CSV table of C-alpha atoms in Angstrom, one decimal:
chain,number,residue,atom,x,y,z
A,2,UNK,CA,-42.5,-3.7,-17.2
A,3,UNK,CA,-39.9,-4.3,-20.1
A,4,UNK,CA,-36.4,-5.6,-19.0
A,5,UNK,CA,-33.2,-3.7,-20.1
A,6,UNK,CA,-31.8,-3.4,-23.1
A,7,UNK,CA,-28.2,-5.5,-22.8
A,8,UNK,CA,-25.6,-6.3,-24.9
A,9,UNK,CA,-22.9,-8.9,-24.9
A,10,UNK,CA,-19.5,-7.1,-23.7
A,11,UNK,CA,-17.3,-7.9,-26.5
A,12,UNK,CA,-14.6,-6.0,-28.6
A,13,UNK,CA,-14.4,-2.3,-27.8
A,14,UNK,CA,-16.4,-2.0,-24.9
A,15,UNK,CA,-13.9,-5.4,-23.4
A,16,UNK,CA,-11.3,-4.1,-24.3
A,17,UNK,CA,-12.2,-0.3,-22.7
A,18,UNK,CA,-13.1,-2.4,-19.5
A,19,UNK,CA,-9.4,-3.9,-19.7
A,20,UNK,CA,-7.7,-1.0,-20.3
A,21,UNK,CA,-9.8,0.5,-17.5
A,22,UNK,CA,-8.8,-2.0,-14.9
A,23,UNK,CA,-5.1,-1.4,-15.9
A,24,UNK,CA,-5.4,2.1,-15.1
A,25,UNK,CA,-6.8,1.6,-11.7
A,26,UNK,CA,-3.8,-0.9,-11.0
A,27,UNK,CA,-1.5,1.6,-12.1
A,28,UNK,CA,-2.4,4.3,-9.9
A,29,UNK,CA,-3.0,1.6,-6.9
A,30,UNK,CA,-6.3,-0.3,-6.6
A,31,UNK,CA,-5.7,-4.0,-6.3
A,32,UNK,CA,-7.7,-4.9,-9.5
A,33,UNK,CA,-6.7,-9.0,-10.2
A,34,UNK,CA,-8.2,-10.8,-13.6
A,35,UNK,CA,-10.6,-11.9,-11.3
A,36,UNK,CA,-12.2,-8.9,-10.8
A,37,UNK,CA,-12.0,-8.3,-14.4
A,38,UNK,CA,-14.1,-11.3,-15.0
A,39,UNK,CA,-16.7,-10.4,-12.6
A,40,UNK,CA,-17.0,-6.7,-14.6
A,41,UNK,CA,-17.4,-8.2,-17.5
A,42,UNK,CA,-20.3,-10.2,-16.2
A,43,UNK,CA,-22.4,-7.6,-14.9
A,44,UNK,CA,-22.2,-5.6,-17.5
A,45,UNK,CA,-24.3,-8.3,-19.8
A,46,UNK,CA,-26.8,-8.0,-17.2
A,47,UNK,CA,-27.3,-4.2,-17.1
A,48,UNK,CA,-28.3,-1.6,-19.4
A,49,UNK,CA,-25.4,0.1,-20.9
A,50,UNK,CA,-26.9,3.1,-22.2
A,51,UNK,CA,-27.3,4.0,-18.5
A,52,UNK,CA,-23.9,6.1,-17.3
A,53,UNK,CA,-24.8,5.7,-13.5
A,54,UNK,CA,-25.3,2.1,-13.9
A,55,UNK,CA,-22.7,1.4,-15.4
A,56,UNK,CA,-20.8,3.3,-12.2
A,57,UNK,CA,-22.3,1.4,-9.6
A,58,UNK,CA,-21.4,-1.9,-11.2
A,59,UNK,CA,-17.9,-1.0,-12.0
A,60,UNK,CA,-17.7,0.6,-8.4
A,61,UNK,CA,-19.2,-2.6,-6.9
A,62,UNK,CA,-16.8,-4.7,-8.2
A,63,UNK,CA,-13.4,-2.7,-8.1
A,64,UNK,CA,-13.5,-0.6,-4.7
A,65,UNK,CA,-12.9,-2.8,-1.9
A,66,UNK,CA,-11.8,0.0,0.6
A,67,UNK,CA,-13.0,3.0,1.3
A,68,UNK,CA,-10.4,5.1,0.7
A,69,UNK,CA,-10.5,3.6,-3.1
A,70,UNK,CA,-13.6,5.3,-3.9
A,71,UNK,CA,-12.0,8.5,-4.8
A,72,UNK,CA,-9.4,7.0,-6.8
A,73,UNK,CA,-12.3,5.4,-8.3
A,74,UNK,CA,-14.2,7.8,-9.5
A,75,UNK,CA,-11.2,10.3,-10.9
A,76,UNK,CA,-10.3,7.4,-13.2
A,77,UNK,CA,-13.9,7.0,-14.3
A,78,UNK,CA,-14.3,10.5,-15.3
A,79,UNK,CA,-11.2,10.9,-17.0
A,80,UNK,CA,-11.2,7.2,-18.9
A,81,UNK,CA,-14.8,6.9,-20.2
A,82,UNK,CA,-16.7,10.0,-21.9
A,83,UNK,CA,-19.9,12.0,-20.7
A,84,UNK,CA,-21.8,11.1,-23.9
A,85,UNK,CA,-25.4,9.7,-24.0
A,86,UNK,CA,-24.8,6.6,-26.1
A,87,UNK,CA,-22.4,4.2,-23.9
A,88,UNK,CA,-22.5,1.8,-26.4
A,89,UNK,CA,-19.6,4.0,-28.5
A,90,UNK,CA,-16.8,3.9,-26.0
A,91,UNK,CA,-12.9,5.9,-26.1
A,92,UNK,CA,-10.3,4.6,-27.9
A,93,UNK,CA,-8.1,7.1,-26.3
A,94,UNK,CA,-8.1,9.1,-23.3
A,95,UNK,CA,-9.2,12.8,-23.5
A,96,UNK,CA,-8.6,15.2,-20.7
A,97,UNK,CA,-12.0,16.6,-19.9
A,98,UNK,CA,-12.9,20.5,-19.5
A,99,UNK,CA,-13.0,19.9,-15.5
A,100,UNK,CA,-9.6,18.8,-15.8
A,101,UNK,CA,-7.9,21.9,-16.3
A,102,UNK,CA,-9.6,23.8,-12.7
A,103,UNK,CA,-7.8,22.7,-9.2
A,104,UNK,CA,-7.6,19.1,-9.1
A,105,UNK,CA,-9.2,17.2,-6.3
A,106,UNK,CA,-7.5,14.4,-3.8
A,107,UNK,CA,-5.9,11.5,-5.7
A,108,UNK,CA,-6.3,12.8,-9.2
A,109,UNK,CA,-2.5,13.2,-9.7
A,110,UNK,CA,-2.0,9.7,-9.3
A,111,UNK,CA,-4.8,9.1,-11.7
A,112,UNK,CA,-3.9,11.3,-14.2
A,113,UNK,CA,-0.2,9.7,-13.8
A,114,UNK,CA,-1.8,6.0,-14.2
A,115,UNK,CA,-3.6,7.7,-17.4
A,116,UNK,CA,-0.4,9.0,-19.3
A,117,UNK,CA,1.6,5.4,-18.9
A,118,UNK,CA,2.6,4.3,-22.6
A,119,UNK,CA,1.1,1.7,-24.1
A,120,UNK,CA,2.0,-1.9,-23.8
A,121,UNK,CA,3.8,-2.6,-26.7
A,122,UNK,CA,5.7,0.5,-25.5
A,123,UNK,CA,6.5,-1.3,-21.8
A,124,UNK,CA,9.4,-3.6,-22.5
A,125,UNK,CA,12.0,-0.4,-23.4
A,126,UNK,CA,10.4,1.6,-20.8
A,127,UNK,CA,11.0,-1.1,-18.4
A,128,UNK,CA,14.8,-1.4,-20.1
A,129,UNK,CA,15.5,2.1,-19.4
A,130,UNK,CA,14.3,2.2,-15.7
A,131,UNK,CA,16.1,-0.9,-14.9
A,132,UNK,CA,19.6,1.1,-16.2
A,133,UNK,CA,18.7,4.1,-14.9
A,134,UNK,CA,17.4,3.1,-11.3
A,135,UNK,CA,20.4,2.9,-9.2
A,136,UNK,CA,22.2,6.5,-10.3
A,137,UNK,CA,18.6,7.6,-10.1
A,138,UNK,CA,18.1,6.8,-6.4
A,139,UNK,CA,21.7,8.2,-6.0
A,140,UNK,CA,20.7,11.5,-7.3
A,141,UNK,CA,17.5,11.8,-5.5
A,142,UNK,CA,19.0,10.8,-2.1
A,143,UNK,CA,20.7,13.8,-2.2
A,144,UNK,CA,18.8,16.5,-4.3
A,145,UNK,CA,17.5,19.4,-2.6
A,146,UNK,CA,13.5,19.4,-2.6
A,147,UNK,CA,13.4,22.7,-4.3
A,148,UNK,CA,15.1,21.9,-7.5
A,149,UNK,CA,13.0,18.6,-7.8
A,150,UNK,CA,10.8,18.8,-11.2
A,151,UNK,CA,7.2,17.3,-11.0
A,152,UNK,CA,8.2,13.5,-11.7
A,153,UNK,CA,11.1,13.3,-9.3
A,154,UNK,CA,8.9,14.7,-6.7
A,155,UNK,CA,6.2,11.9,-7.4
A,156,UNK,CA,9.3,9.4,-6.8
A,157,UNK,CA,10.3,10.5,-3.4
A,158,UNK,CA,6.8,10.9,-2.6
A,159,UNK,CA,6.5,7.2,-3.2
A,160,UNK,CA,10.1,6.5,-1.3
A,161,UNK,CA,8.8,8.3,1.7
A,162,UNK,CA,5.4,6.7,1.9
A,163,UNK,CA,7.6,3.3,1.9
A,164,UNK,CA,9.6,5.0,5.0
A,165,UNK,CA,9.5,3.1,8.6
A,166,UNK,CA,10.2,4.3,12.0
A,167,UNK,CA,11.4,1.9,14.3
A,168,UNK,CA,9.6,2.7,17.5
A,169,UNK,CA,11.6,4.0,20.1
A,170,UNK,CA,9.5,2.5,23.2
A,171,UNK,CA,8.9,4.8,26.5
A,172,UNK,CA,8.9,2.9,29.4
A,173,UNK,CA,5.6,4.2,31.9
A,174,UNK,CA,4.8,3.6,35.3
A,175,UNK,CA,1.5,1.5,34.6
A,176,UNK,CA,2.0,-2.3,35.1
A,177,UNK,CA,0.4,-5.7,32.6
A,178,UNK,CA,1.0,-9.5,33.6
A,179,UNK,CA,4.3,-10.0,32.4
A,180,UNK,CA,6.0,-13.3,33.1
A,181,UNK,CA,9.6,-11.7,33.7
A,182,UNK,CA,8.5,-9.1,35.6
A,183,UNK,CA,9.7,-8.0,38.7
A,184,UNK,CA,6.4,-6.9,40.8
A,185,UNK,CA,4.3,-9.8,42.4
A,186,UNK,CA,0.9,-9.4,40.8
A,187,UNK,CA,-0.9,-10.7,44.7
A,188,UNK,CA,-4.4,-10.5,43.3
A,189,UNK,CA,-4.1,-13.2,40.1
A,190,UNK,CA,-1.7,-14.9,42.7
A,191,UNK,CA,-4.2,-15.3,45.6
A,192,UNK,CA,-7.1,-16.0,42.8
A,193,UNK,CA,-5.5,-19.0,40.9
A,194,UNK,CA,-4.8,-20.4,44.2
A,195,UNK,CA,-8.1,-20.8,45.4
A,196,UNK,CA,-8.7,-22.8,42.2
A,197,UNK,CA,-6.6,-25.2,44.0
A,198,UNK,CA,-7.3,-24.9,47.6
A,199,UNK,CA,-4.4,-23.5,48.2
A,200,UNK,CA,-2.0,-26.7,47.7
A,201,UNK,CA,0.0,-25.0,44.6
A,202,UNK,CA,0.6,-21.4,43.7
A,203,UNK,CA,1.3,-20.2,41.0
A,204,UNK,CA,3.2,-17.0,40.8
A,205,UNK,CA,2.2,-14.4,38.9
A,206,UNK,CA,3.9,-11.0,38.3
A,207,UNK,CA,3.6,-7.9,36.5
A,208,UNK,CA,6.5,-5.6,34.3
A,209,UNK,CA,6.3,-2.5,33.0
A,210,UNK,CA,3.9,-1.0,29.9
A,211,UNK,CA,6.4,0.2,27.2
A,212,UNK,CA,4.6,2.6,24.9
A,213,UNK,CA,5.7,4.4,21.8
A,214,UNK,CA,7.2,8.0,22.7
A,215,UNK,CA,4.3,10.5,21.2
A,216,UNK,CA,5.5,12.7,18.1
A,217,UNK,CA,4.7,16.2,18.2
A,218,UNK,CA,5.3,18.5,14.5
A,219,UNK,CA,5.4,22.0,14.2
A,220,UNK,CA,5.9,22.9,10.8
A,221,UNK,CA,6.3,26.3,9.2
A,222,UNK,CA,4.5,27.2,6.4
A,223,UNK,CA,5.5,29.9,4.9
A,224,UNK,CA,6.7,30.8,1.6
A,225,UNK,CA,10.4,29.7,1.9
A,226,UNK,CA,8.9,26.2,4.0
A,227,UNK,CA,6.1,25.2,1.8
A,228,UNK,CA,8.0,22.8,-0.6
A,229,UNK,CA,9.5,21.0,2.0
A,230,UNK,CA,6.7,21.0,4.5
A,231,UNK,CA,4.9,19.6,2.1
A,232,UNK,CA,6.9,16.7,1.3
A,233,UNK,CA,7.3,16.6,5.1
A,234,UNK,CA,3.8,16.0,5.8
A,235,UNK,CA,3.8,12.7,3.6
A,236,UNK,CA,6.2,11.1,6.0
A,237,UNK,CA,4.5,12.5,8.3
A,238,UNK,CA,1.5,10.2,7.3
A,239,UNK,CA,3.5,7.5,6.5
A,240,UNK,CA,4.5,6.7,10.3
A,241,UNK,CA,1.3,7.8,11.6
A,242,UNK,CA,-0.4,4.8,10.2
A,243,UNK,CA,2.1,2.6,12.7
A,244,UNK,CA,2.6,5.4,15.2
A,245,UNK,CA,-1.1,6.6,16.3
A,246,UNK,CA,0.6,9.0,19.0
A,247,UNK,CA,1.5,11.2,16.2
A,248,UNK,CA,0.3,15.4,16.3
A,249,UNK,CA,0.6,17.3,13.6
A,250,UNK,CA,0.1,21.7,13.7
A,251,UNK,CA,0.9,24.0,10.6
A,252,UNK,CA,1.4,27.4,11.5
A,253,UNK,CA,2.9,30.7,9.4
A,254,UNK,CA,1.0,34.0,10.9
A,255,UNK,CA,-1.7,31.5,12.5
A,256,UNK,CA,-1.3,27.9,14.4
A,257,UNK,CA,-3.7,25.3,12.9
A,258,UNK,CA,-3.8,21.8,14.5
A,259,UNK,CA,-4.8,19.2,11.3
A,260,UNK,CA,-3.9,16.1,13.2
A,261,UNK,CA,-7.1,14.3,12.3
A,262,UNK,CA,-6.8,15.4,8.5
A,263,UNK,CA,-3.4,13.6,8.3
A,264,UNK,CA,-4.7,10.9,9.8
A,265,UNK,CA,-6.9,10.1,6.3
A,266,UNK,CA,-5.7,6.5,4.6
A,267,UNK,CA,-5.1,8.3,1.2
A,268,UNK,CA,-1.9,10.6,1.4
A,269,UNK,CA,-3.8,13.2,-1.3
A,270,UNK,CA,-6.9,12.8,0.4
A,271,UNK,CA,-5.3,14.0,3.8
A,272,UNK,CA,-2.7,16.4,2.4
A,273,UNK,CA,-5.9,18.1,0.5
A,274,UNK,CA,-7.8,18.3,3.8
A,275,UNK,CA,-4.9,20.0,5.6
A,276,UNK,CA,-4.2,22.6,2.9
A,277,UNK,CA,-8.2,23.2,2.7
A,278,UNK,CA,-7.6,24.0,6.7
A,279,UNK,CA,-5.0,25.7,6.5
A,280,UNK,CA,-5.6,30.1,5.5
A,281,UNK,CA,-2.1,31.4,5.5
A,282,UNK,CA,-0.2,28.8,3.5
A,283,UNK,CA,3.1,30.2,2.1
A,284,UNK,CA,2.2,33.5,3.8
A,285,UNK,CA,4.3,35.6,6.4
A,286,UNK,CA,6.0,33.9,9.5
A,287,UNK,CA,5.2,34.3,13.0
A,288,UNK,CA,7.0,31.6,14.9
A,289,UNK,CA,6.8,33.4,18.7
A,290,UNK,CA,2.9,34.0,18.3
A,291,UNK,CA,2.3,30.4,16.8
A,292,UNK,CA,4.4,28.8,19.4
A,293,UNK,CA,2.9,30.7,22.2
A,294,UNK,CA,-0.5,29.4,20.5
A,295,UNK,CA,0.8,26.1,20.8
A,296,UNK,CA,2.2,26.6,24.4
A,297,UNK,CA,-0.8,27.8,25.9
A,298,UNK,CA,-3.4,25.8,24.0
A,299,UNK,CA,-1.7,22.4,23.4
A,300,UNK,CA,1.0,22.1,25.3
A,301,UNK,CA,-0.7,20.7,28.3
A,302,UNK,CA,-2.3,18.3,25.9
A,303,UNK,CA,0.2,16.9,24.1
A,304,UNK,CA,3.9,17.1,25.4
A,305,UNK,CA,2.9,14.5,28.1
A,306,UNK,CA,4.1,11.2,28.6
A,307,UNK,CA,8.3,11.9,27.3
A,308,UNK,CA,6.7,13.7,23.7
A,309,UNK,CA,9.3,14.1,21.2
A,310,UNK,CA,8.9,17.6,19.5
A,311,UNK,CA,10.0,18.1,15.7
A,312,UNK,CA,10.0,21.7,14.9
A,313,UNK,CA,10.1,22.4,11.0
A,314,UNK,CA,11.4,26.0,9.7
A,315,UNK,CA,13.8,27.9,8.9
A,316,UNK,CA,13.7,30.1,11.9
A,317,UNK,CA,13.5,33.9,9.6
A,318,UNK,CA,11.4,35.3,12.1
A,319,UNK,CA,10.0,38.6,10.8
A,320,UNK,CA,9.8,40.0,14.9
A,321,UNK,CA,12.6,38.3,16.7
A,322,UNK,CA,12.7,39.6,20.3
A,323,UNK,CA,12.9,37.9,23.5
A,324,UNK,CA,9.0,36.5,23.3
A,325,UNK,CA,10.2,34.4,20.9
A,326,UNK,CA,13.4,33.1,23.1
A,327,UNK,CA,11.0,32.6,26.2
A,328,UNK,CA,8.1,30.7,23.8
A,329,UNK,CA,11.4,28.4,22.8
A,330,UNK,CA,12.9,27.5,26.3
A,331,UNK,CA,9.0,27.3,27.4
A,332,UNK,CA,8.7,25.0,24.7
A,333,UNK,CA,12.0,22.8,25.6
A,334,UNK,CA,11.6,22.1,29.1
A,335,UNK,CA,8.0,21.0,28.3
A,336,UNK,CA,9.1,17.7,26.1
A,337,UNK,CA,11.1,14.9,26.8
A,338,UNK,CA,13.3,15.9,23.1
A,339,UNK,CA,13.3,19.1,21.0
A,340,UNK,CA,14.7,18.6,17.3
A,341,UNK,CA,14.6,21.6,15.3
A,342,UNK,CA,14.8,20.6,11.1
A,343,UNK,CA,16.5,23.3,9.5
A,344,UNK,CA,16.5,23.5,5.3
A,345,UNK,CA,19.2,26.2,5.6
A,346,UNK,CA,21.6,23.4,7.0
A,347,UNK,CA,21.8,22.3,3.3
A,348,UNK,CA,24.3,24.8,2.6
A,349,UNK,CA,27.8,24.4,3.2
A,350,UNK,CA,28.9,27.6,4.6
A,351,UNK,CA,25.8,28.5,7.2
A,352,UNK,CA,26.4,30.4,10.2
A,353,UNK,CA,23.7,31.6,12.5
A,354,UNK,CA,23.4,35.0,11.6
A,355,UNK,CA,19.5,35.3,11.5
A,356,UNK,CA,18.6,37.0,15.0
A,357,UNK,CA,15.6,34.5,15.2
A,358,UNK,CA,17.8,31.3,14.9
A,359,UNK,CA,20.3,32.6,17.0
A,360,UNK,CA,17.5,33.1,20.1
A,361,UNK,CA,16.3,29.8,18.9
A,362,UNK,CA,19.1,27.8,18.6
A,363,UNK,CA,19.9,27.6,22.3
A,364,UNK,CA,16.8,25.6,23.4
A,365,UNK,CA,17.0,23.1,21.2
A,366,UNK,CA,18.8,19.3,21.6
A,367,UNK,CA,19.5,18.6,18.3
A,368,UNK,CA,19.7,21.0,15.1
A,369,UNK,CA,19.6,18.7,12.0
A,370,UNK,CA,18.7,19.8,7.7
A,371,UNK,CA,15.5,18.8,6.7
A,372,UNK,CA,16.1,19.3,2.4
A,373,UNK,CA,16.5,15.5,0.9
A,374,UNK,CA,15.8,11.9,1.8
A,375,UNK,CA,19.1,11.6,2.8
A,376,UNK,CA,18.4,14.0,5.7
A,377,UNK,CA,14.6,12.5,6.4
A,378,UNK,CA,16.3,9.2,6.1
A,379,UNK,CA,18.9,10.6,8.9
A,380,UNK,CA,15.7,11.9,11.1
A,381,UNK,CA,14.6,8.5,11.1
A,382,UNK,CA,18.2,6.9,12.9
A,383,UNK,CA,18.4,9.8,15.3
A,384,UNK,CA,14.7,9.2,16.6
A,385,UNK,CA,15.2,5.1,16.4
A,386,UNK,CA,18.1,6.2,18.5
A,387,UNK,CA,18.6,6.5,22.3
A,388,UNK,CA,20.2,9.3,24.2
A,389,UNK,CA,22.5,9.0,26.8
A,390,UNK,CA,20.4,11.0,29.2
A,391,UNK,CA,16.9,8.9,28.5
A,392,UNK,CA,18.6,5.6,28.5
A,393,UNK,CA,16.7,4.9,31.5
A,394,UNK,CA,13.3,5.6,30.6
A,395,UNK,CA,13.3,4.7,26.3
A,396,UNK,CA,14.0,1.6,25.4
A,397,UNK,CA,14.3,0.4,21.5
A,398,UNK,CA,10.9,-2.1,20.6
A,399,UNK,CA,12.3,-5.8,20.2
């Protein structure tokens, strides 16, 4: 049995590994020097002429989470070259032939982490985005989605993951051993005192289970909604990691239910697996079939326990009759809260004029635009907020 053939992991190929563990920190795996180190080790002890060696040891040694691996490999096919001889490694990075077809999950951020200038190039780059961050964040607080190019989108992408939802708290009817509560708890009462013979008791009582009021999204999908669905459904992931009480549906001519593909750690990686579910994206518009779907299927399911019910379009329904207002006050009296998110609100001047929003607009609580981060940022106060009428059963989390 002959060993491997290894070579000491100096000058190109150490400098390829460095560059390579930059890229994966830019695009947001926590490579440190350390792991750098360790890389450079193991390769000396493996046979660099073998590509899917090479990949395991890399992979080894830089994914630490799951959800890294696809980050992983993206950057590895786009930063090293499919050649036969590893031992002649890129000075630059070429954009493979794959490249060019549909993108998977993650490879946006990737390619993003790719394209980053050089680091002689950082310091002026850095300059610029120190003047330029505050009338930046200005802008984008208030540009519509639409008109967003490609990079701004990326940066309210990042904003909203980095969004919070303070958790409104709904107060049930189930009991826990609460020291300040007001119900004698007579079983861990009578039990501590036979500990004692009965000589001292110790009182025990029980309060109230405050959960976090359940989130239920309907969002349109359709051809005039899919840009800011879209950018919805990030923040939509971004509280469900804190909020697991969270249901998501998509619907345009069909409803589709892709709560469990939102719920993925890695935002591309679950926005990917709800548009792969999903047959009638930025299709027609149905709303009264897709929310008598949702009435008849889910509703039972998910409006219980005081659900909060965020409904996403821009109400242009293509057959508004009176299904669709009987689907809407069916809809209404089955949640605790029904906010309707309306991107036509962005305009100045708009009246309800659409026969769908006007047989709509009655059975909602609260109409509010859903077309910048100012107005996501607003969505966030009114559900942090308590109203009058459920003052007695929500409570704000301490």
């Amino acid at each position: 049995m002959t060993t491997p053939t290894t070579m000491p992991v100096t000058g190109q190929i150490a400098d390829n590994v460095v560059g390579f563990a930059r890229a994966l920190r830019a695009a947001g795996l926590p490579v440190g020097p350390g792991a750098v180190i360790d890389a450079m080790n193991a390769l000396q002890v493996i046979e660099i002429g073998n590509r899917a060696d090479v990949y395991a040891t890399l992979e080894a040694i830089f994914v630490k989470r799951h959800e890294h691996a696809l980050i992983f490999e993206q950057a590895f096919a786009l930063f090293f070259r499919a050649a036969e001889d590893w031992k002649q490694m890129l000075d630059s990075v070429p954009l493979p032939d794959e490249a060019r077809k549909k993108p998977p999950p993650a490879s946006r951020r990737v390619q993003e982490a790719m394209a980053q200038p050089p680091v002689s190039e950082a310091p002026q780059a850095q300059d610029q985005e120190v003047r330029l961050s505050v009338s930046d964040k200005e802008v984008l607080q208030k540009k519509d989605f639409a008109q967003m190019s490609a990079a701004e989108i990326a940066e309210v992408t990042r904003a909203i993951a980095q969004m919070k939802l303070p958790q409104a708290e709904l107060r049930t009817r189930r009991y826990k051993p609460d020291a300040r509560g007001l119900r004698l708890d007579m079983r861990r009462t009578l039990r501590g005192s036979l500990r004692t013979g009965g000589d001292v008791i110790d009182i025990h009582r029980l309060g109230l289970i405050d959960k976090p009021a359940p989130i239920v999204a309907l969002l349109d999908i359709s051809g005039s909604m899919s840009e800011y669905t879209r950018l919805f459904l990030h923040f939509l992931h971004a509280i469900t990691d804190a909020r697991k009480r969270v249901s998501v549906f998509l619907f345009g001519t069909r409803l589709t239910n892709v709560t469990r593909s939102l719920r993925a750690r890695d935002p591309d990686e679950a926005l990917a697996s709800c548009t792969s579910r999903v047959e009638d994206w930025a299709g027609g518009t149905r709303i009264a079939t897709s929310l008598h779907a949702f009435n008849k299927l889910w509703g039972r399911r998910v409006l219980g326990q005081g659900a909060i019910v965020l409904l996403i379009s821009d109400g242009l329904e293509r057959e508004a009759d009176d299904k669709l207002a009987f689907e809407m006050d069916r809809l209404h009296r089955s949640c605790r809260r029904l906010i309707w998110l309306n991107p036509l609100l962005r305009y100045g001047g708009f009246e309800a004029k659409a026969q769908g929003i006007k047989m709509m607009l009655p059975h909602v609580d609260e109409f509010r635009p859903v077309h910048n981060l100012s107005s996501i940022q607003g969505l966030i106060a009114a559900l942090s907020s308590i109203p009058p009428h459920h003052r007695s059963l929500i409570r704000p989390a301490a």
